[in-house]
Short mmCIF file of C-alpha atoms in Angstrom, two decimals:
data_model
loop_
_atom_site.label_atom_id
_atom_site.label_comp_id
_atom_site.label_asym_id
_atom_site.label_seq_id
_atom_site.Cartn_x
_atom_site.Cartn_y
_atom_site.Cartn_z
CA MET A 257 0.00 0.00 0.00
CA ALA A 258 1.36 3.45 -0.92
CA MET A 259 2.13 5.79 1.98
CA SER A 260 -0.80 8.08 1.17
CA GLY A 261 -3.12 5.07 1.05
CA THR A 262 -1.88 3.92 4.43
CA TRP A 263 -2.49 7.37 5.89
CA THR A 264 -5.98 7.48 4.40
CA ALA A 265 -6.78 4.06 5.84
CA LEU A 266 -5.42 5.07 9.23
CA ALA A 267 -7.34 8.33 9.16
CA CYS A 268 -10.56 6.47 8.28
CA LEU A 269 -9.94 4.04 11.14
CA VAL A 270 -9.37 6.85 13.63
CA VAL A 271 -12.39 8.80 12.38
CA SER A 272 -14.69 5.76 12.45
CA SER A 273 -13.47 4.75 15.93
CA ALA A 274 -14.01 8.29 17.15
CA ALA A 275 -17.47 8.36 15.59
CA TRP A 276 -18.37 5.08 17.33
CA ALA A 277 -17.06 6.31 20.69
CA GLN A 278 -18.97 9.53 20.20
CA ASN A 279 -22.12 7.57 19.49
CA VAL A 280 -21.88 5.62 22.72
CA ALA A 281 -21.08 8.79 24.67
CA ASP A 282 -24.03 10.55 23.07
CA GLY A 283 -26.12 7.49 23.80
CA ARG A 284 -25.35 7.87 27.51
CA ASP A 285 -26.81 11.41 27.32
CA VAL A 286 -29.82 10.26 25.31
CA TYR A 287 -30.41 7.54 27.90
CA GLY A 288 -30.70 10.12 30.73
CA PRO A 289 -34.51 10.41 30.73
CA CYS A 290 -34.90 6.63 30.24
CA ALA A 291 -33.11 5.98 33.55
CA ALA A 292 -36.08 7.32 35.53
CA CYS A 293 -38.04 4.16 34.65
CA HIS A 294 -35.50 1.68 33.26
CA GLY A 295 -32.88 2.35 35.93
CA GLN A 296 -29.47 3.95 35.91
CA HIS A 297 -27.84 0.82 34.52
CA ALA A 298 -30.81 -0.09 32.29
CA GLU A 299 -31.55 -2.85 34.78
CA GLY A 300 -35.29 -2.20 34.67
CA GLY A 301 -37.45 -0.74 37.37
CA LYS A 302 -40.16 -1.33 39.90
CA GLY A 303 -39.45 -5.03 40.08
CA GLY A 304 -40.25 -5.64 36.43
CA GLU A 305 -42.89 -3.03 35.72
CA TYR A 306 -40.26 -1.57 33.41
CA PRO A 307 -38.10 -4.14 31.63
CA ARG A 308 -34.40 -4.63 31.80
CA LEU A 309 -32.79 -3.23 28.65
CA ALA A 310 -29.10 -3.79 29.43
CA GLY A 311 -27.37 -6.10 27.01
CA GLN A 312 -30.25 -6.37 24.56
CA PRO A 313 -29.12 -6.66 20.91
CA VAL A 314 -28.85 -3.33 19.08
CA SER A 315 -31.18 -4.53 16.32
CA PHE A 316 -33.89 -5.40 18.85
CA LEU A 317 -33.55 -2.07 20.67
CA LEU A 318 -33.72 -0.13 17.40
CA ASN A 319 -36.72 -2.10 16.17
CA SER A 320 -38.54 -1.58 19.46
CA LEU A 321 -37.90 2.17 19.50
CA LYS A 322 -39.10 2.45 15.91
CA GLN A 323 -42.21 0.45 16.74
CA PHE A 324 -42.95 2.80 19.66
CA GLN A 325 -42.34 5.81 17.44
CA ASP A 326 -44.51 4.49 14.61
CA ARG A 327 -47.25 3.48 17.09
CA GLN A 328 -46.98 -0.12 15.95
CA ARG A 329 -46.35 -0.96 19.56
CA LEU A 330 -48.61 0.94 21.90
CA ASN A 331 -47.23 1.77 25.31
CA LEU A 332 -48.43 4.81 27.20
CA PRO A 333 -45.30 5.50 29.30
CA MET A 334 -43.10 5.34 26.17
CA PHE A 335 -45.39 7.62 24.16
CA PRO A 336 -43.81 11.04 24.91
CA TYR A 337 -40.22 9.80 24.82
CA ALA A 338 -40.46 8.15 21.42
CA GLU A 339 -41.85 11.20 19.61
CA PRO A 340 -39.66 12.05 16.59
CA ARG A 341 -38.91 15.51 17.97
CA GLU A 342 -37.63 13.87 21.17
CA LEU A 343 -35.82 10.95 19.61
CA SER A 344 -34.12 11.24 16.24
CA GLU A 345 -32.89 8.28 14.20
CA GLN A 346 -29.33 9.11 15.32
CA ASP A 347 -30.46 9.28 18.96
CA MET A 348 -31.96 5.82 18.60
CA ARG A 349 -28.71 4.45 17.22
CA ASP A 350 -26.66 6.13 19.92
CA VAL A 351 -28.82 5.02 22.81
CA ALA A 352 -29.03 1.47 21.43
CA ALA A 353 -25.22 1.36 21.18
CA PHE A 354 -24.97 2.56 24.78
CA ILE A 355 -27.54 0.15 26.21
CA THR A 356 -26.31 -2.95 24.40
CA ALA A 357 -22.85 -2.53 25.91
CA ILE A 358 -24.10 -2.54 29.51
CA GLU A 359 -23.26 -5.80 31.25
CA LEU A 360 -24.97 -6.65 34.48
CA PRO A 361 -23.41 -9.36 36.66
CA THR A 362 -25.55 -11.85 38.54
CA LYS A 363 -23.05 -12.10 41.37
CA MET A 364 -21.22 -9.48 43.38
CA PRO A 365 -17.78 -9.05 41.80
CA PRO A 366 -14.74 -9.63 44.02
CA ILE A 367 -14.12 -6.41 45.88
CA SER A 368 -11.73 -5.63 48.71
CA PRO A 369 -13.40 -5.40 52.12
CA ASP A 370 -11.30 -2.26 52.57
CA ALA A 371 -12.85 -0.64 49.49
CA PRO A 372 -14.82 2.52 50.21
CA ALA A 373 -18.49 1.95 50.98
CA LEU A 374 -19.53 3.93 47.92
CA GLU A 375 -17.47 1.69 45.65
CA ARG A 376 -19.12 -1.40 47.17
CA LEU A 377 -22.53 0.17 46.88
CA LEU A 378 -22.02 1.05 43.21
CA ALA A 379 -20.82 -2.49 42.45
CA ALA A 380 -23.83 -3.95 44.28
CA GLU A 381 -26.22 -1.70 42.35
CA ARG A 382 -25.22 -3.37 39.09
CA VAL A 383 -25.88 -6.91 40.29
CA LEU A 384 -29.18 -8.10 38.86
CA VAL A 385 -30.82 -11.31 39.95
CA VAL A 386 -34.45 -11.63 38.95
CA PRO A 387 -36.85 -13.60 41.17
CA LYS A 388 -36.95 -17.34 40.55
CA VAL A 389 -40.16 -18.88 39.32
CA LYS A 390 -41.42 -22.23 40.60
CA GLY A 391 -42.20 -24.77 37.94
CA ASP A 392 -40.84 -27.70 35.98
CA ALA A 393 -37.58 -26.20 34.70
CA GLU A 394 -36.63 -29.29 32.68
CA LYS A 395 -39.96 -29.24 30.87
CA GLY A 396 -39.56 -25.49 30.40
CA LYS A 397 -36.14 -25.99 28.89
CA ALA A 398 -37.48 -28.52 26.39
CA LEU A 399 -40.37 -26.23 25.49
CA PHE A 400 -38.07 -23.27 25.07
CA ARG A 401 -35.61 -25.16 22.89
CA LYS A 402 -38.44 -26.41 20.68
CA ASN A 403 -40.34 -23.17 20.28
CA CYS A 404 -38.02 -20.28 21.02
CA GLY A 405 -34.37 -21.32 20.79
CA SER A 406 -33.66 -20.69 17.13
CA CYS A 407 -34.52 -16.98 17.44
CA HIS A 408 -33.77 -16.16 21.07
CA GLY A 409 -30.72 -18.43 21.25
CA ARG A 410 -30.52 -21.80 22.98
CA SER A 411 -29.59 -20.14 26.28
CA ALA A 412 -32.05 -17.28 25.72
CA GLN A 413 -29.30 -14.69 25.38
CA GLY A 414 -31.03 -13.10 22.38
CA LYS A 415 -29.85 -13.08 18.77
CA ALA A 416 -28.97 -9.93 16.91
CA SER A 417 -29.28 -11.77 13.59
CA ARG A 418 -32.97 -12.38 14.37
CA ASP A 419 -33.63 -9.04 16.11
CA ALA A 420 -34.67 -11.24 19.01
CA PRO A 421 -34.29 -10.06 22.60
CA ARG A 422 -32.44 -11.67 25.44
CA LEU A 423 -34.96 -13.35 27.75
CA VAL A 424 -32.69 -14.72 30.44
CA GLY A 425 -32.21 -12.13 33.17
CA GLN A 426 -35.46 -10.40 32.22
CA TYR A 427 -38.07 -9.94 34.93
CA PRO A 428 -40.47 -12.91 34.86
CA ASN A 429 -43.52 -10.74 35.58
CA TYR A 430 -42.62 -8.57 32.58
CA LEU A 431 -42.23 -11.67 30.40
CA GLU A 432 -45.59 -12.95 31.63
CA ARG A 433 -47.24 -9.70 30.56
CA GLN A 434 -45.62 -9.91 27.12
CA PHE A 435 -46.67 -13.54 26.80
CA ALA A 436 -50.27 -12.55 27.51
CA ALA A 437 -50.03 -9.59 25.12
CA PHE A 438 -48.72 -11.78 22.29
CA LYS A 439 -51.37 -14.40 22.97
CA LYS A 440 -54.10 -11.77 22.80
CA GLY A 441 -52.54 -10.15 19.72
CA GLU A 442 -52.07 -6.90 21.62
CA ARG A 443 -48.35 -6.59 21.10
CA ALA A 444 -46.93 -5.39 17.78
CA GLY A 445 -47.61 -8.15 15.41
CA GLY A 446 -49.35 -8.50 12.17
CA GLU A 447 -49.11 -11.51 9.98
CA ASP A 448 -45.41 -11.08 9.31
CA HIS A 449 -44.29 -10.53 12.88
CA PRO A 450 -41.84 -13.25 13.89
CA MET A 451 -43.85 -14.02 17.04
CA ASN A 452 -47.07 -14.46 15.12
CA GLY A 453 -48.38 -17.93 15.91
CA VAL A 454 -45.31 -19.04 17.85
CA LEU A 455 -47.13 -19.16 21.18
CA ASP A 456 -50.37 -20.67 19.90
CA GLU A 457 -49.66 -24.06 21.43
CA VAL A 458 -47.92 -22.76 24.53
CA SER A 459 -50.26 -22.61 27.54
CA PRO A 460 -49.80 -20.28 30.52
CA ALA A 461 -48.78 -23.33 32.59
CA ASP A 462 -46.17 -24.21 29.94
CA PHE A 463 -44.90 -20.66 30.03
CA THR A 464 -44.51 -20.83 33.82
CA ASP A 465 -42.26 -23.84 33.26
CA VAL A 466 -40.26 -21.84 30.69
CA LEU A 467 -39.88 -19.04 33.23
CA ALA A 468 -38.77 -21.58 35.84
CA TRP A 469 -35.98 -22.64 33.49
CA LEU A 470 -35.03 -19.11 32.42
CA THR A 471 -34.73 -17.94 36.00
CA SER A 472 -32.76 -21.04 36.97
CA ILE A 473 -29.98 -20.37 34.43
CA GLN A 474 -29.48 -16.64 34.93
CA ASP A 475 -26.15 -17.13 36.70
CA GLN A 476 -24.87 -19.79 34.32
CA ALA A 477 -22.60 -19.34 31.33
CA PRO A 478 -24.59 -19.62 28.09
CA GLU A 479 -24.26 -22.79 26.05
CA PRO A 480 -22.69 -22.26 22.64
CA GLU A 481 -25.06 -21.94 19.72
CA GLY A 482 -24.88 -24.97 17.44
CA SER A 483 -24.29 -27.37 20.33
CA THR A 484 -26.94 -29.86 21.40
CA ASP A 485 -28.04 -31.37 24.67
CA ALA A 486 -25.91 -34.37 23.80
CA GLY A 487 -22.96 -31.99 23.88
CA VAL A 488 -22.04 -32.64 20.29
CA ALA A 489 -21.37 -29.57 18.25
CA ALA A 490 -23.52 -29.58 15.16
CA PRO A 491 -21.61 -29.03 11.94
CA VAL A 492 -22.31 -25.56 10.67
CA THR A 493 -20.03 -25.18 7.70
CA PRO A 494 -20.82 -27.68 4.97
CA PRO A 495 -19.16 -26.76 1.70
CA GLU A 496 -21.38 -25.27 -0.97
CA LYS A 497 -22.02 -27.91 -3.63
CA LYS A 498 -21.17 -27.01 -7.19
CA PRO A 499 -24.04 -27.83 -9.51
CA MET B 102 -79.02 -50.32 3.58
CA THR B 103 -77.48 -52.68 1.02
CA THR B 104 -73.89 -53.83 1.38
CA PRO B 105 -72.54 -51.87 -1.66
CA ARG B 106 -74.16 -48.70 -0.30
CA ARG B 107 -72.60 -49.29 3.12
CA PHE B 108 -69.26 -49.83 1.47
CA THR B 109 -69.55 -46.61 -0.55
CA LEU B 110 -70.53 -44.66 2.55
CA ALA B 111 -67.64 -46.09 4.57
CA LEU B 112 -65.19 -45.34 1.75
CA SER B 113 -66.48 -41.78 1.42
CA LEU B 114 -66.13 -41.26 5.16
CA LEU B 115 -62.61 -42.66 5.09
CA LEU B 116 -61.60 -40.42 2.18
CA ALA B 117 -63.16 -37.36 3.80
CA THR B 118 -61.33 -38.08 7.07
CA ALA B 119 -58.06 -38.58 5.19
CA SER B 120 -58.60 -35.37 3.26
CA LEU B 121 -59.36 -33.49 6.50
CA ALA B 122 -56.20 -34.89 8.08
CA ASP B 123 -54.17 -33.85 5.02
CA GLU B 124 -55.63 -30.37 5.18
CA LYS B 125 -54.76 -30.12 8.88
CA ALA B 126 -51.22 -31.35 8.17
CA ASP B 127 -50.87 -28.85 5.31
CA LYS B 128 -51.99 -26.02 7.55
CA ALA B 129 -49.55 -27.13 10.26
CA THR B 130 -46.67 -27.25 7.77
CA ASP B 131 -47.67 -23.92 6.31
CA LYS B 132 -47.47 -22.45 9.81
CA THR B 133 -44.16 -24.17 10.54
CA PHE B 134 -42.75 -22.80 7.29
CA ARG B 135 -43.94 -19.29 8.09
CA ILE B 136 -42.55 -19.33 11.63
CA LYS B 137 -39.30 -21.20 11.14
CA CYS B 138 -38.38 -20.36 7.54
CA GLY B 139 -40.45 -17.36 6.52
CA GLN B 140 -38.55 -14.77 8.50
CA CYS B 141 -35.52 -15.12 6.23
CA HIS B 142 -36.86 -16.94 3.15
CA GLY B 143 -40.10 -14.97 3.12
CA LYS B 144 -43.50 -16.58 3.42
CA ASP B 145 -43.48 -16.94 -0.38
CA GLY B 146 -39.99 -18.51 -0.28
CA LYS B 147 -38.53 -15.91 -2.64
CA GLY B 148 -35.88 -14.78 -0.14
CA GLN B 149 -36.49 -11.10 -0.68
CA THR B 150 -36.57 -10.24 3.02
CA LYS B 151 -34.57 -7.96 5.29
CA LYS B 152 -32.44 -10.95 6.26
CA GLY B 153 -32.51 -12.87 3.00
CA ALA B 154 -31.73 -10.20 0.42
CA PRO B 155 -28.28 -9.22 1.81
CA MET B 156 -27.32 -12.91 1.79
CA GLY B 157 -28.26 -13.24 -1.86
CA MET B 158 -30.84 -15.86 -0.89
CA ARG B 159 -32.20 -17.81 -3.84
CA ASP B 160 -35.88 -18.16 -4.71
CA MET B 161 -36.94 -21.56 -3.38
CA ALA B 162 -39.06 -22.08 -6.47
CA SER B 163 -36.12 -21.60 -8.85
CA ALA B 164 -34.57 -24.48 -10.74
CA ASP B 165 -31.23 -23.66 -9.11
CA PHE B 166 -32.63 -24.05 -5.60
CA GLN B 167 -34.76 -27.06 -6.50
CA ALA B 168 -31.64 -28.82 -7.84
CA GLY B 169 -30.64 -29.50 -4.22
CA SER B 170 -31.42 -33.02 -3.05
CA ASP B 171 -33.76 -33.84 -0.16
CA ASP B 172 -30.72 -34.93 1.84
CA ASP B 173 -28.97 -31.59 1.21
CA TRP B 174 -32.04 -29.73 2.39
CA ARG B 175 -32.52 -32.02 5.40
CA LYS B 176 -28.93 -31.40 6.46
CA ALA B 177 -29.34 -27.65 6.07
CA ILE B 178 -32.59 -27.62 8.07
CA VAL B 179 -31.28 -29.83 10.85
CA ASP B 180 -27.68 -28.63 11.15
CA GLY B 181 -27.75 -25.18 9.62
CA PHE B 182 -24.68 -23.76 7.93
CA LYS B 183 -22.35 -20.84 7.65
CA ARG B 184 -20.72 -20.27 4.27
CA GLU B 185 -19.92 -17.78 1.57
CA LYS B 186 -21.70 -17.90 -1.76
CA ASP B 187 -21.08 -15.56 -4.69
CA GLY B 188 -19.06 -13.35 -2.35
CA LYS B 189 -21.88 -13.03 0.17
CA PRO B 190 -21.85 -14.53 3.65
CA GLN B 191 -24.79 -16.86 4.20
CA GLU B 192 -25.90 -18.26 7.51
CA MET B 193 -28.75 -20.49 8.52
CA ASP B 194 -29.62 -21.69 12.01
CA GLY B 195 -30.07 -25.43 12.50
CA PHE B 196 -33.44 -26.61 13.78
CA ARG B 197 -32.28 -29.91 15.28
CA GLU B 198 -33.94 -29.16 18.60
CA GLU B 199 -37.05 -27.53 17.22
CA LEU B 200 -38.28 -29.80 14.46
CA ASP B 201 -38.84 -33.53 14.56
CA ASP B 202 -38.19 -35.83 11.59
CA ALA B 203 -41.82 -35.73 10.43
CA GLN B 204 -41.83 -31.92 10.44
CA VAL B 205 -38.57 -31.78 8.51
CA ASP B 206 -39.93 -34.22 5.91
CA ALA B 207 -43.14 -32.20 5.65
CA LEU B 208 -41.14 -28.99 5.13
CA ILE B 209 -39.11 -30.63 2.37
CA ARG B 210 -42.33 -31.67 0.62
CA TYR B 211 -43.69 -28.16 1.12
CA VAL B 212 -40.64 -26.55 -0.48
CA ARG B 213 -40.66 -29.08 -3.34
CA ALA B 214 -44.25 -28.04 -4.02
CA LEU B 215 -43.08 -24.47 -4.60
CA LYS B 216 -41.24 -25.60 -7.77
CA LYS B 217 -42.15 -23.48 -10.76
#
């Protein structure tokens, strides 16, 4: 590469990195008003009245904000904040970039007992453990893997490629409300919505079992996509056959 | 009722039941296709979706797509794949844990029926 080409490439890299950093920093500012309900660390609020947003895939966050803005998804508390004059397309991108990067531990990180109380308090504030649900977790796991896993991921971590949200670590009462809303056709849907029809054969009792499983794995490392319960990694790269 | 009449009635009932069962199975496969495949391939199978178009997804009804064997398709449905085709990255999730053998077979028949 000629020297000038190298400089151009370097300049582009620096500019794009700066633009990305700026986006996340701007996103922190955009997030300010959201924190009143969704919490300072996007951990959700009022014990699940407002959902956890931290760590959700960017594509899901963007889709959701657009659905609120376009009134495809009706939600009274979100109404004023999603107005186009309040939330531009760039704001949506920035805030989504900020929120997706927030990681919330499920255990208190190691911290020196001599650490200042404020430091311990701040670390504790980020720990999110949602209430466990009683039910048949094994049955719930099987139901989840059969009906939900390909979009939400086999360990329910969400999948950006499917615009599908993370479900593990989400408040079970919030998920129950969404389950009911999807079943009644109240949540953004339409014939082409990916959730359309998915829950038709899933009863509320089944869903309780799914919640029992989801809340039982919140502190476990996710299983790799493409693996199976037998522990055998499924082949994912067959060569393309030449006709 | 005479015996031939009884036989005709029984046969008609049997055929009607079979036809009803087929219709139910078709509806179930149609729904499975829409939920599991339609998001990327489109409910018409043409691949012109938000996910499918950037991958250069082929129309399932095309001769090119239909040239794949049942075994190729079964492997793709069950195991998924990650590859590059015509310079475009393509990725498909495997449905090993979501679809049983009968559903996979029904989907293969469904996609074969899309042939132009």
